[in-house]
PDB file of C-alpha atoms in Angstrom:
ATOM      1  CA  MET B   1      72.940 105.850 105.222  1.00  0.00           C
ATOM      2  CA  PHE B   2      76.579 105.558 106.315  1.00  0.00           C
ATOM      3  CA  THR B   3      79.360 108.132 106.183  1.00  0.00           C
ATOM      4  CA  GLY B   4      82.833 107.162 107.307  1.00  0.00           C
ATOM      5  CA  ARG B   5      86.325 108.550 107.038  1.00  0.00           C
ATOM      6  CA  ALA B   6      87.241 106.411 104.029  1.00  0.00           C
ATOM      7  CA  LEU B   7      83.931 105.591 102.374  1.00  0.00           C
ATOM      8  CA  SER B   8      80.220 106.306 102.402  1.00  0.00           C
ATOM      9  CA  PHE B   9      77.310 104.274 101.133  1.00  0.00           C
ATOM     10  CA  ALA B  10      73.627 104.832 100.486  1.00  0.00           C
ATOM     11  CA  ARG B  11      70.786 103.157  98.633  1.00  0.00           C
ATOM     12  CA  HIS B  12      70.000 104.294  95.098  1.00  0.00           C
ATOM     13  CA  GLY B  13      66.939 102.413  93.847  1.00  0.00           C
ATOM     14  CA  ASP B  14      67.725  98.718  94.183  1.00  0.00           C
ATOM     15  CA  ALA B  15      71.474  99.324  94.326  1.00  0.00           C
ATOM     16  CA  LEU B  16      73.858 100.192  97.129  1.00  0.00           C
ATOM     17  CA  GLU B  17      76.302 102.869  95.981  1.00  0.00           C
ATOM     18  CA  VAL B  18      79.649 103.018  97.765  1.00  0.00           C
ATOM     19  CA  LEU B  19      81.730 106.180  97.435  1.00  0.00           C
ATOM     20  CA  LEU B  20      85.453 106.069  98.217  1.00  0.00           C
ATOM     21  CA  HIS B  21      86.452 109.522  99.427  1.00  0.00           C
ATOM     22  CA  ARG B  22      89.669 109.522 101.456  1.00  0.00           C
ATOM     23  CA  ASP B  23      92.633 111.708 100.441  1.00  0.00           C
ATOM     24  CA  PRO B  24      94.988 111.468  98.766  1.00  0.00           C
ATOM     25  CA  CYS B  25      93.738 108.537  96.669  1.00  0.00           C
ATOM     26  CA  ASN B  26      91.697 106.120  98.795  1.00  0.00           C
ATOM     27  CA  GLU B  27      94.664 104.140 100.103  1.00  0.00           C
ATOM     28  CA  LEU B  28      93.560 100.962 101.851  1.00  0.00           C
ATOM     29  CA  GLY B  29      94.666 101.101 105.467  1.00  0.00           C
ATOM     30  CA  THR B  30      93.114 100.097 108.766  1.00  0.00           C
ATOM     31  CA  THR B  31      90.420 102.779 108.572  1.00  0.00           C
ATOM     32  CA  ALA B  32      89.315 101.794 105.075  1.00  0.00           C
ATOM     33  CA  LEU B  33      89.470  98.105 105.969  1.00  0.00           C
ATOM     34  CA  ALA B  34      87.259  98.530 109.048  1.00  0.00           C
ATOM     35  CA  GLU B  35      84.698 100.418 106.988  1.00  0.00           C
ATOM     36  CA  LEU B  36      84.818  97.821 104.191  1.00  0.00           C
ATOM     37  CA  GLU B  37      84.164  95.155 106.831  1.00  0.00           C
ATOM     38  CA  TRP B  38      81.153  97.152 108.016  1.00  0.00           C
ATOM     39  CA  LEU B  39      79.994  97.393 104.385  1.00  0.00           C
ATOM     40  CA  VAL B  40      80.236  93.621 103.972  1.00  0.00           C
ATOM     41  CA  ARG B  41      78.229  93.001 107.140  1.00  0.00           C
ATOM     42  CA  HIS B  42      75.600  95.446 105.903  1.00  0.00           C
ATOM     43  CA  LEU B  43      75.353  93.678 102.544  1.00  0.00           C
ATOM     44  CA  GLN B  44      75.207  90.240 104.132  1.00  0.00           C
ATOM     45  CA  SER B  45      72.224  91.270 106.264  1.00  0.00           C
ATOM     46  CA  ASP B  46      70.009  90.721 103.163  1.00  0.00           C
ATOM     47  CA  ARG B  47      68.427  94.137 102.694  1.00  0.00           C
ATOM     48  CA  GLY B  48      67.107  93.375  99.218  1.00  0.00           C
ATOM     49  CA  TYR B  49      69.861  95.014  97.185  1.00  0.00           C
ATOM     50  CA  ARG B  50      70.140  93.885  93.587  1.00  0.00           C
ATOM     51  CA  ALA B  51      73.462  95.568  92.782  1.00  0.00           C
ATOM     52  CA  LEU B  52      76.529  97.150  94.354  1.00  0.00           C
ATOM     53  CA  ILE B  53      78.377 100.077  92.763  1.00  0.00           C
ATOM     54  CA  LEU B  54      81.872 101.116  93.896  1.00  0.00           C
ATOM     55  CA  HIS B  55      83.212 104.488  92.758  1.00  0.00           C
ATOM     56  CA  SER B  56      85.491 107.327  93.884  1.00  0.00           C
ATOM     57  CA  ASP B  57      85.282 111.106  93.987  1.00  0.00           C
ATOM     58  CA  ARG B  58      89.021 111.693  94.505  1.00  0.00           C
ATOM     59  CA  PRO B  59      90.598 113.542  91.544  1.00  0.00           C
ATOM     60  CA  ARG B  60      93.643 111.269  91.404  1.00  0.00           C
ATOM     61  CA  GLY B  61      91.653 108.139  90.795  1.00  0.00           C
ATOM     62  CA  PHE B  62      89.818 105.103  92.099  1.00  0.00           C
ATOM     63  CA  CYS B  63      92.432 103.821  94.559  1.00  0.00           C
ATOM     64  CA  ALA B  64      96.237 103.929  94.724  1.00  0.00           C
ATOM     65  CA  GLY B  65      96.535 100.704  96.747  1.00  0.00           C
ATOM     66  CA  ALA B  66      97.580  99.782 100.265  1.00  0.00           C
ATOM     67  CA  ASP B  67      98.344 102.545 102.772  1.00  0.00           C
ATOM     68  CA  LEU B  68     102.025 101.764 103.173  1.00  0.00           C
ATOM     69  CA  ARG B  69     102.748 104.941 105.090  1.00  0.00           C
ATOM     70  CA  GLU B  70     100.209 103.943 107.737  1.00  0.00           C
ATOM     71  CA  LEU B  71     101.802 100.520 107.997  1.00  0.00           C
ATOM     72  CA  HIS B  72     105.246 102.056 108.417  1.00  0.00           C
ATOM     73  CA  ALA B  73     103.987 104.464 111.093  1.00  0.00           C
ATOM     74  CA  GLY B  74     102.408 101.584 113.004  1.00  0.00           C
ATOM     75  CA  LEU B  75     105.658  99.648 112.957  1.00  0.00           C
ATOM     76  CA  LEU B  76     107.569 102.654 114.269  1.00  0.00           C
ATOM     77  CA  GLU B  77     105.108 102.915 117.171  1.00  0.00           C
ATOM     78  CA  ARG B  78     105.777  99.286 118.016  1.00  0.00           C
ATOM     79  CA  ARG B  79     109.480 100.044 118.303  1.00  0.00           C
ATOM     80  CA  GLU B  80     109.282 103.038 120.673  1.00  0.00           C
ATOM     81  CA  GLY B  81     110.040 100.969 123.775  1.00  0.00           C
ATOM     82  CA  ARG B  82     113.331  99.541 124.990  1.00  0.00           C
ATOM     83  CA  LEU B  83     113.557  97.062 122.108  1.00  0.00           C
ATOM     84  CA  GLY B  84     112.920  99.890 119.691  1.00  0.00           C
ATOM     85  CA  ARG B  85     115.832 101.910 121.047  1.00  0.00           C
ATOM     86  CA  VAL B  86     118.118  98.888 120.784  1.00  0.00           C
ATOM     87  CA  VAL B  87     117.014  98.118 117.244  1.00  0.00           C
ATOM     88  CA  GLY B  88     117.412 101.733 116.232  1.00  0.00           C
ATOM     89  CA  ARG B  89     121.124 101.632 117.115  1.00  0.00           C
ATOM     90  CA  MET B  90     121.778  98.538 115.013  1.00  0.00           C
ATOM     91  CA  PRO B  91     123.445  98.660 111.577  1.00  0.00           C
ATOM     92  CA  GLY B  92     121.018  98.780 108.667  1.00  0.00           C
ATOM     93  CA  ARG B  93     121.188  95.112 107.672  1.00  0.00           C
ATOM     94  CA  VAL B  94     120.905  93.854 111.251  1.00  0.00           C
ATOM     95  CA  ARG B  95     118.017  96.264 111.875  1.00  0.00           C
ATOM     96  CA  SER B  96     116.213  94.874 108.841  1.00  0.00           C
ATOM     97  CA  ARG B  97     116.587  91.288 110.052  1.00  0.00           C
ATOM     98  CA  VAL B  98     115.033  92.240 113.389  1.00  0.00           C
ATOM     99  CA  ALA B  99     112.303  94.442 111.926  1.00  0.00           C
ATOM    100  CA  VAL B 100     111.143  92.198 109.085  1.00  0.00           C
ATOM    101  CA  PRO B 101     109.325  89.693 111.362  1.00  0.00           C
ATOM    102  CA  LEU B 102     107.388  92.632 112.802  1.00  0.00           C
ATOM    103  CA  VAL B 103     106.392  93.618 109.287  1.00  0.00           C
ATOM    104  CA  ARG B 104     105.294  90.070 108.531  1.00  0.00           C
ATOM    105  CA  ARG B 105     103.081  89.847 111.617  1.00  0.00           C
ATOM    106  CA  GLU B 106     101.533  93.252 110.972  1.00  0.00           C
ATOM    107  CA  LEU B 107     100.875  92.474 107.345  1.00  0.00           C
ATOM    108  CA  GLY B 108      99.730  88.934 108.114  1.00  0.00           C
ATOM    109  CA  ARG B 109      96.877  90.153 110.290  1.00  0.00           C
ATOM    110  CA  PHE B 110      95.926  92.815 107.782  1.00  0.00           C
ATOM    111  CA  ILE B 111      96.143  90.360 104.858  1.00  0.00           C
ATOM    112  CA  ASP B 112      93.843  87.856 106.558  1.00  0.00           C
ATOM    113  CA  ARG B 113      91.239  90.582 107.100  1.00  0.00           C
ATOM    114  CA  ILE B 114      91.540  92.108 103.635  1.00  0.00           C
ATOM    115  CA  HIS B 115      91.264  88.685 101.990  1.00  0.00           C
ATOM    116  CA  ALA B 116      88.068  88.014 103.928  1.00  0.00           C
ATOM    117  CA  VAL B 117      86.612  91.334 102.732  1.00  0.00           C
ATOM    118  CA  MET B 118      87.725  90.864  99.123  1.00  0.00           C
ATOM    119  CA  ASP B 119      86.358  87.306  99.011  1.00  0.00           C
ATOM    120  CA  ALA B 120      83.049  88.463 100.470  1.00  0.00           C
ATOM    121  CA  LEU B 121      82.713  91.215  97.860  1.00  0.00           C
ATOM    122  CA  ASP B 122      83.744  88.797  95.111  1.00  0.00           C
ATOM    123  CA  THR B 123      81.058  86.281  96.016  1.00  0.00           C
ATOM    124  CA  LEU B 124      78.109  88.568  96.762  1.00  0.00           C
ATOM    125  CA  PRO B 125      74.985  87.070  95.135  1.00  0.00           C
ATOM    126  CA  ILE B 126      74.197  90.338  93.335  1.00  0.00           C
ATOM    127  CA  LEU B 127      75.702  92.271  90.437  1.00  0.00           C
ATOM    128  CA  THR B 128      78.785  94.222  91.564  1.00  0.00           C
ATOM    129  CA  ILE B 129      80.205  97.081  89.503  1.00  0.00           C
ATOM    130  CA  ALA B 130      83.431  99.060  89.915  1.00  0.00           C
ATOM    131  CA  VAL B 131      83.532 102.481  88.244  1.00  0.00           C
ATOM    132  CA  THR B 132      87.164 103.500  87.775  1.00  0.00           C
ATOM    133  CA  HIS B 133      89.062 106.601  86.775  1.00  0.00           C
ATOM    134  CA  GLY B 134      92.655 107.708  87.093  1.00  0.00           C
ATOM    135  CA  VAL B 135      94.887 105.560  89.286  1.00  0.00           C
ATOM    136  CA  VAL B 136      93.736 101.956  89.807  1.00  0.00           C
ATOM    137  CA  PHE B 137      96.949 100.552  91.271  1.00  0.00           C
ATOM    138  CA  GLY B 138      97.953  97.720  93.559  1.00  0.00           C
ATOM    139  CA  GLY B 139      95.267  97.098  96.171  1.00  0.00           C
ATOM    140  CA  GLY B 140      92.941  99.424  94.299  1.00  0.00           C
ATOM    141  CA  PHE B 141      93.255  97.238  91.216  1.00  0.00           C
ATOM    142  CA  GLU B 142      92.599  94.211  93.416  1.00  0.00           C
ATOM    143  CA  LEU B 143      89.468  95.837  94.829  1.00  0.00           C
ATOM    144  CA  ALA B 144      88.207  96.556  91.304  1.00  0.00           C
ATOM    145  CA  LEU B 145      88.877  92.933  90.301  1.00  0.00           C
ATOM    146  CA  THR B 146      86.394  91.694  92.919  1.00  0.00           C
ATOM    147  CA  ALA B 147      83.610  93.313  90.885  1.00  0.00           C
ATOM    148  CA  ASP B 148      81.618  91.422  88.272  1.00  0.00           C
ATOM    149  CA  VAL B 149      81.855  94.340  85.855  1.00  0.00           C
ATOM    150  CA  ILE B 150      84.406  97.151  85.579  1.00  0.00           C
ATOM    151  CA  VAL B 151      83.233 100.386  83.967  1.00  0.00           C
ATOM    152  CA  ALA B 152      86.433 102.266  83.133  1.00  0.00           C
ATOM    153  CA  GLU B 153      86.428 105.964  82.434  1.00  0.00           C
ATOM    154  CA  SER B 154      88.831 106.944  79.687  1.00  0.00           C
ATOM    155  CA  ASN B 155      91.660 108.109  81.950  1.00  0.00           C
ATOM    156  CA  SER B 156      91.774 104.897  84.024  1.00  0.00           C
ATOM    157  CA  ARG B 157      95.160 103.247  84.410  1.00  0.00           C
ATOM    158  CA  PHE B 158      95.581  99.769  85.909  1.00  0.00           C
ATOM    159  CA  ALA B 159      98.885  98.545  87.383  1.00  0.00           C
ATOM    160  CA  PHE B 160     100.566  96.279  89.912  1.00  0.00           C
ATOM    161  CA  PRO B 161     103.743  98.140  91.012  1.00  0.00           C
ATOM    162  CA  GLU B 162     104.402  95.847  93.993  1.00  0.00           C
ATOM    163  CA  LEU B 163     107.693  94.493  92.635  1.00  0.00           C
ATOM    164  CA  ARG B 164     109.206  97.859  93.529  1.00  0.00           C
ATOM    165  CA  LEU B 165     108.883  96.803  97.171  1.00  0.00           C
ATOM    166  CA  GLY B 166     110.148  93.287  96.479  1.00  0.00           C
ATOM    167  CA  LEU B 167     106.603  91.917  96.756  1.00  0.00           C
ATOM    168  CA  ILE B 168     103.789  90.534  94.678  1.00  0.00           C
ATOM    169  CA  PRO B 169     100.157  91.656  95.011  1.00  0.00           C
ATOM    170  CA  GLY B 170      98.827  90.395  98.326  1.00  0.00           C
ATOM    171  CA  PHE B 171      95.096  91.187  98.294  1.00  0.00           C
ATOM    172  CA  GLY B 172      94.155  88.435  95.810  1.00  0.00           C
ATOM    173  CA  GLY B 173      95.002  90.285  92.619  1.00  0.00           C
ATOM    174  CA  ILE B 174      96.897  87.575  90.739  1.00  0.00           C
ATOM    175  CA  PRO B 175      94.227  84.829  90.910  1.00  0.00           C
ATOM    176  CA  ARG B 176      91.451  87.284  90.088  1.00  0.00           C
ATOM    177  CA  LEU B 177      93.375  88.748  87.164  1.00  0.00           C
ATOM    178  CA  GLU B 178      94.142  85.212  85.921  1.00  0.00           C
ATOM    179  CA  ARG B 179      90.432  84.503  86.040  1.00  0.00           C
ATOM    180  CA  ASP B 180      89.679  87.473  83.780  1.00  0.00           C
ATOM    181  CA  VAL B 181      92.523  87.613  81.241  1.00  0.00           C
ATOM    182  CA  GLY B 182      95.279  85.450  79.746  1.00  0.00           C
ATOM    183  CA  ASN B 183      98.511  84.590  81.527  1.00  0.00           C
ATOM    184  CA  ALA B 184     100.587  86.643  79.100  1.00  0.00           C
ATOM    185  CA  VAL B 185      98.805  89.788  80.260  1.00  0.00           C
ATOM    186  CA  VAL B 186      99.246  88.827  83.920  1.00  0.00           C
ATOM    187  CA  ARG B 187     102.984  88.277  83.492  1.00  0.00           C
ATOM    188  CA  ASP B 188     103.406  91.510  81.550  1.00  0.00           C
ATOM    189  CA  LEU B 189     101.646  93.592  84.187  1.00  0.00           C
ATOM    190  CA  LEU B 190     103.359  91.984  87.165  1.00  0.00           C
ATOM    191  CA  LEU B 191     106.903  91.665  85.883  1.00  0.00           C
ATOM    192  CA  SER B 192     107.109  95.008  84.100  1.00  0.00           C
ATOM    193  CA  GLY B 193     105.158  97.085  86.616  1.00  0.00           C
ATOM    194  CA  ARG B 194     103.760  99.068  83.705  1.00  0.00           C
ATOM    195  CA  SER B 195     100.154 100.228  83.562  1.00  0.00           C
ATOM    196  CA  LEU B 196      97.300  99.498  81.192  1.00  0.00           C
ATOM    197  CA  GLY B 197      95.150 102.334  79.922  1.00  0.00           C
ATOM    198  CA  ALA B 198      91.387 102.063  79.628  1.00  0.00           C
ATOM    199  CA  THR B 199      91.465 101.379  75.875  1.00  0.00           C
ATOM    200  CA  ARG B 200      93.941  98.502  76.168  1.00  0.00           C
ATOM    201  CA  ALA B 201      92.118  97.099  79.197  1.00  0.00           C
ATOM    202  CA  TYR B 202      88.893  97.122  77.204  1.00  0.00           C
ATOM    203  CA  GLU B 203      90.555  95.389  74.241  1.00  0.00           C
ATOM    204  CA  LEU B 204      91.847  92.659  76.561  1.00  0.00           C
ATOM    205  CA  GLY B 205      88.426  92.109  78.128  1.00  0.00           C
ATOM    206  CA  LEU B 206      89.570  93.291  81.551  1.00  0.00           C
ATOM    207  CA  VAL B 207      86.912  95.996  81.568  1.00  0.00           C
ATOM    208  CA  ALA B 208      83.413  95.579  80.172  1.00  0.00           C
ATOM    209  CA  HIS B 209      82.713  99.230  79.342  1.00  0.00           C
ATOM    210  CA  LYS B 210      85.027 102.104  78.417  1.00  0.00           C
ATOM    211  CA  VAL B 211      83.278 105.454  78.794  1.00  0.00           C
ATOM    212  CA  GLY B 212      84.077 109.155  78.817  1.00  0.00           C
ATOM    213  CA  ARG B 213      85.322 110.975  81.905  1.00  0.00           C
ATOM    214  CA  GLY B 214      82.525 111.512  84.392  1.00  0.00           C
ATOM    215  CA  LYS B 215      80.092 109.144  82.678  1.00  0.00           C
ATOM    216  CA  GLY B 216      80.909 105.931  84.546  1.00  0.00           C
ATOM    217  CA  LEU B 217      78.382 106.229  87.364  1.00  0.00           C
ATOM    218  CA  ALA B 218      75.472 106.772  84.957  1.00  0.00           C
ATOM    219  CA  VAL B 219      76.469 103.654  83.009  1.00  0.00           C
ATOM    220  CA  ALA B 220      76.780 101.659  86.238  1.00  0.00           C
ATOM    221  CA  ARG B 221      73.343 102.777  87.376  1.00  0.00           C
ATOM    222  CA  SER B 222      71.866 101.690  84.064  1.00  0.00           C
ATOM    223  CA  LEU B 223      73.469  98.247  84.466  1.00  0.00           C
ATOM    224  CA  ALA B 224      72.127  98.007  88.018  1.00  0.00           C
ATOM    225  CA  GLU B 225      68.608  98.818  86.850  1.00  0.00           C
ATOM    226  CA  GLN B 226      68.858  96.110  84.191  1.00  0.00           C
ATOM    227  CA  ALA B 227      70.059  93.536  86.726  1.00  0.00           C
ATOM    228  CA  ALA B 228      67.138  94.314  89.028  1.00  0.00           C
ATOM    229  CA  ARG B 229      64.696  92.998  86.403  1.00  0.00           C
ATOM    230  CA  PHE B 230      65.830  89.403  86.846  1.00  0.00           C
ATOM    231  CA  ASP B 231      64.909  86.820  89.459  1.00  0.00           C
ATOM    232  CA  PRO B 232      67.390  87.190  92.356  1.00  0.00           C
ATOM    233  CA  ALA B 233      67.669  83.410  92.763  1.00  0.00           C
ATOM    234  CA  VAL B 234      68.635  83.014  89.103  1.00  0.00           C
ATOM    235  CA  THR B 235      71.188  85.811  89.382  1.00  0.00           C
ATOM    236  CA  ARG B 236      72.697  84.131  92.443  1.00  0.00           C
ATOM    237  CA  ARG B 237      73.057  80.766  90.724  1.00  0.00           C
ATOM    238  CA  ALA B 238      74.288  82.252  87.461  1.00  0.00           C
ATOM    239  CA  LYS B 239      76.966  84.277  89.232  1.00  0.00           C
ATOM    240  CA  ALA B 240      78.181  81.301  91.265  1.00  0.00           C
ATOM    241  CA  PHE B 241      78.611  79.374  88.009  1.00  0.00           C
ATOM    242  CA  LEU B 242      80.142  82.215  85.985  1.00  0.00           C
ATOM    243  CA  LYS B 243      82.554  83.502  88.619  1.00  0.00           C
ATOM    244  CA  PRO B 244      83.903  80.761  90.893  1.00  0.00           C
ATOM    245  CA  LEU B 245      86.228  81.905  93.667  1.00  0.00           C
ATOM    246  CA  PRO B 246      89.826  80.728  92.940  1.00  0.00           C
ATOM    247  CA  ALA B 247      90.283  79.735  96.569  1.00  0.00           C
ATOM    248  CA  ALA B 248      93.401  77.568  96.194  1.00  0.00           C
ATOM    249  CA  ARG B 249      95.252  80.188  94.159  1.00  0.00           C
ATOM    250  CA  LEU B 250      94.231  82.913  96.606  1.00  0.00           C
ATOM    251  CA  ALA B 251      95.659  80.913  99.509  1.00  0.00           C
ATOM    252  CA  ALA B 252      98.872  80.270  97.569  1.00  0.00           C
ATOM    253  CA  GLU B 253      99.237  83.958  96.724  1.00  0.00           C
ATOM    254  CA  LYS B 254      98.818  84.896 100.386  1.00  0.00           C
ATOM    255  CA  GLU B 255     101.586  82.495 101.418  1.00  0.00           C
ATOM    256  CA  ALA B 256     103.906  83.704  98.647  1.00  0.00           C
ATOM    257  CA  PHE B 257     103.306  87.316  99.647  1.00  0.00           C
ATOM    258  CA  LEU B 258     104.005  86.694 103.329  1.00  0.00           C
ATOM    259  CA  ALA B 259     107.145  84.714 102.468  1.00  0.00           C
ATOM    260  CA  LEU B 260     108.443  87.634 100.426  1.00  0.00           C
ATOM    261  CA  VAL B 261     107.771  90.027 103.298  1.00  0.00           C
ATOM    262  CA  MET B 262     110.391  88.080 105.276  1.00  0.00           C
ATOM    263  CA  GLU B 263     113.116  89.099 102.821  1.00  0.00           C
ATOM    264  CA  PRO B 264     115.431  91.721 104.390  1.00  0.00           C
ATOM    265  CA  GLY B 265     115.158  94.166 101.494  1.00  0.00           C
ATOM    266  CA  VAL B 266     111.416  94.644 101.874  1.00  0.00           C
ATOM    267  CA  PHE B 267     111.574  96.710 105.048  1.00  0.00           C
ATOM    268  CA  ASP B 268     114.251  98.931 103.511  1.00  0.00           C
ATOM    269  CA  ALA B 269     112.087  99.373 100.404  1.00  0.00           C
ATOM    270  CA  LEU B 270     109.145 100.280 102.626  1.00  0.00           C
ATOM    271  CA  GLU B 271     111.261 102.915 104.360  1.00  0.00           C
ATOM    272  CA  ARG B 272     112.350 104.357 101.012  1.00  0.00           C
ATOM    273  CA  PHE B 273     108.725 104.488  99.891  1.00  0.00           C
ATOM    274  CA  THR B 274     107.597 106.402 102.965  1.00  0.00           C
ATOM    275  CA  GLU B 275     110.450 108.891 102.583  1.00  0.00           C
ATOM    276  CA  ASP B 276     109.691 109.525  98.905  1.00  0.00           C
ATOM    277  CA  GLU B 277     108.145 112.981  98.598  1.00  0.00           C
ATOM    278  CA  GLY B 278     107.471 112.690  94.875  1.00  0.00           C
ATOM    279  CA  PRO B 279     103.921 112.991  93.557  1.00  0.00           C
ATOM    280  CA  ARG B 280     103.747 109.320  92.551  1.00  0.00           C
ATOM    281  CA  PRO B 281     105.985 107.214  94.806  1.00  0.00           C
ATOM    282  CA  TYR B 282     103.997 104.089  93.963  1.00  0.00           C
ATOM    283  CA  LEU B 283     105.383 104.022  90.410  1.00  0.00           C
ATOM    284  CA  PRO B 284     108.602 102.106  89.552  1.00  0.00           C
TER     285      PRO B 284
END
């Protein structure tokens, strides 16, 4: 039905199945965001879907988070003119003070759009299922948290490594995680930067189903078929009651994130991240 550079989607029975398929690990940049916005518009056109399934075919995992390299490249393009040449000759600390407002504006526009997409997915009046495997980090974790049900394959690992950049999650992850698990778990994940495996996530109630590698999509399809048996109006009302949108906390998180972006060390951390040639630069 739709095939893009970052994702594809097609109908499967009464469900819409969305496949994330961009190398290296479905990072969420402007391309993915534009296609997620198209997905939301498609879903909101009321085509009779009873479920949404999100999954990935990339070997590394579900999603490694925001595309920070794309953001950095965009900022460099903005500085190619006369101002860019002047800034480039400045000492490191002065350069950071000049560049950080550019980062804030760039991220601010992106954050507004990604929040709108995440909120729309969160509040869809149908059953939404995320099938995860491998890396489910940062923005990828936040995308999974918009789903009503997470089906985690056994090698799934969930983490928020944003503190490495001097930030907190900015796509709505903290309020949605607070909604699903206790505050002790939220603090542990955020302040340590460590990851949760599928077994521990299942024990905590973060994921509803822990399954073997490669079996997640079949389980999700079975759940979608079950959901299609119920009255859509009842499902809509039940979901609105069971899963209220934490709007105030989401707004507060957005402001806290954008305030942190103004700190001088963030741009330097972003530069270090983009220069890291290791296999997993998103880990602390």
